[in-house]
Phi, psi and omega in degrees: 000136181282144174249016184292345179264008180261151175246122181254137175261105179274120182248111185122149183220026179276198186302313184292338179300324181298321179292318179293320178301315180302319180292314181298321179293323177295329180275351177081014181284150171282134185237124168253139182236137175223140178200156176295334178205143172088358184292318181296320179294318179296317180298317181294321183295320187252004180072036179267173174262135182263130176254111184297331182234154178294318180299320178296319178296312183298330181288342190246350188254163175277325179201169181243155176236108186267118181231036181267172175304149191306320185294344182263353186302313186298309184300315182292317180298320179296323177296319179293317179298317178300327179277001178079024182256137172294159187227132162249130186227129175303152177289155347286156181303322175202177181265349179228146180300322180296324179290319177298320178296318179298318178298315180298317180294319181296318179296316180297319180294327182273353181074027177242169181247149176227123182242128176277140183272074175272083192294338182297335175296351181249359176285131188305322183294320180285326175297316180297320179295316180298315180298319180296319179293313181298322180281356178076020186288341176245015180075203180283128181292132180250308183223134177228143177231135179230140174221155181205126178226152180205159171299133189297128170269003190278355183284342182206161175077194189285343183300323186288336177278107186298330178295336182259333183247337186086357180078187187296329180289310183288326185273320186251309183291341182305330175301312185280336170298318176295317180296318181300317179291320181296320186267332187244351177101180183298155188254137179253337178209153183224131173229135186218146172223155177221141178220128350289163179286163172292150178235118180053040176079009180248129179284141170300156178291315177251118188209148176229139177238141178235131181230134176246127180245138169254132185254158184305323182281359179104349180291151174243132176235143179240131183237137176231130176232134184228128163261111185261185179299153178306130183101351176300126181292143175294133179208142179212160179181179180205160170221120184237112183257126177244182182291344181223016179175171182227137174250130181224143176205139169218137189287349180270004175271164182281084180247005184090004179250140175236135177255119191233149171279117183292150184298338182281344182286148181237125175059037180073023187289329182204128177254127181237119180300141181230130183271138174252355185238315184260170171299145179304128177300332178293321177293314179302315181298308185291331174295312183294317182292317181290325176297319178297321177295328184278317188248000177083006177291168183256118178282173183282351178227130185239172179305321181297327178290318177297319179294321180296321179295319177295319179301315179293320178296321179293323177295321178297319178294324175296318178297318177301319184289327185259341185076013183242158172288136179264124176276112185287348177282344179235347181296126185216083175304152185308127174088001181263126179283000000 
């Protein structure tokens, strides 16, 4: 189904906005852009329409695509929901499980939909792994390992402020928390460590976090996320061992995929995977989500999935703070039903 007759309100004009603009233009959608800074320049560069105010944008669009810094997601999404607009929101859906829960409830009460942009669910290698697991091709999953590394964005800007970014777990590992749950099932316990630790709410520039999840079906998954020195190549991968087979992938092998630092990034501020063989996963994702908004179909990622990933990240941060394993059957951040 074509989305060329839809008008999308792009809110935000940072690095990831360029990737979303390319996808929307490939899909033929009309794009209005609003941002606290940089919107006019982004609009001029890509031939978009600039909306000087958020209210003005909300009055004119079919739905919004939020690509602003993480700490602003909740406020903007609530404004869109109040205006009766559907929402696509970059990960994480919010920085706290209670906020993600509030967004889901608000959307349901308003009769609108909110979809988190967990783009890794659209990367071909992860899609293939999910299909293999669902089809039982490796038997019952026993142990899974996920890793993700990038040049540190923590040296400058809002990323280093854990209150604004959530740190390496919420900002980077949240992708693999979602993958672990998608591939291995619901989580019953979380244990996490980080080295070096945050100091006074500020993330180290070079930092690694390790999280171990126990899943309802008995599987154990281990996740590692690293913000490395500036210039560290983006790399990600997984190993999923089942009772009758193993699935393995790492992005630094010759698979036809290249992970590149996009030209819009400054000083290692943001690494965005770029495909040289397949359709851009960002394009695949935004096509599926916008089509679902248009025809009522169900996409592969829902608000509940985005909220669950935030919930797991918050549990991991709780484990880091206490040094204890978090029992997910009793863990209840404030305001979460």
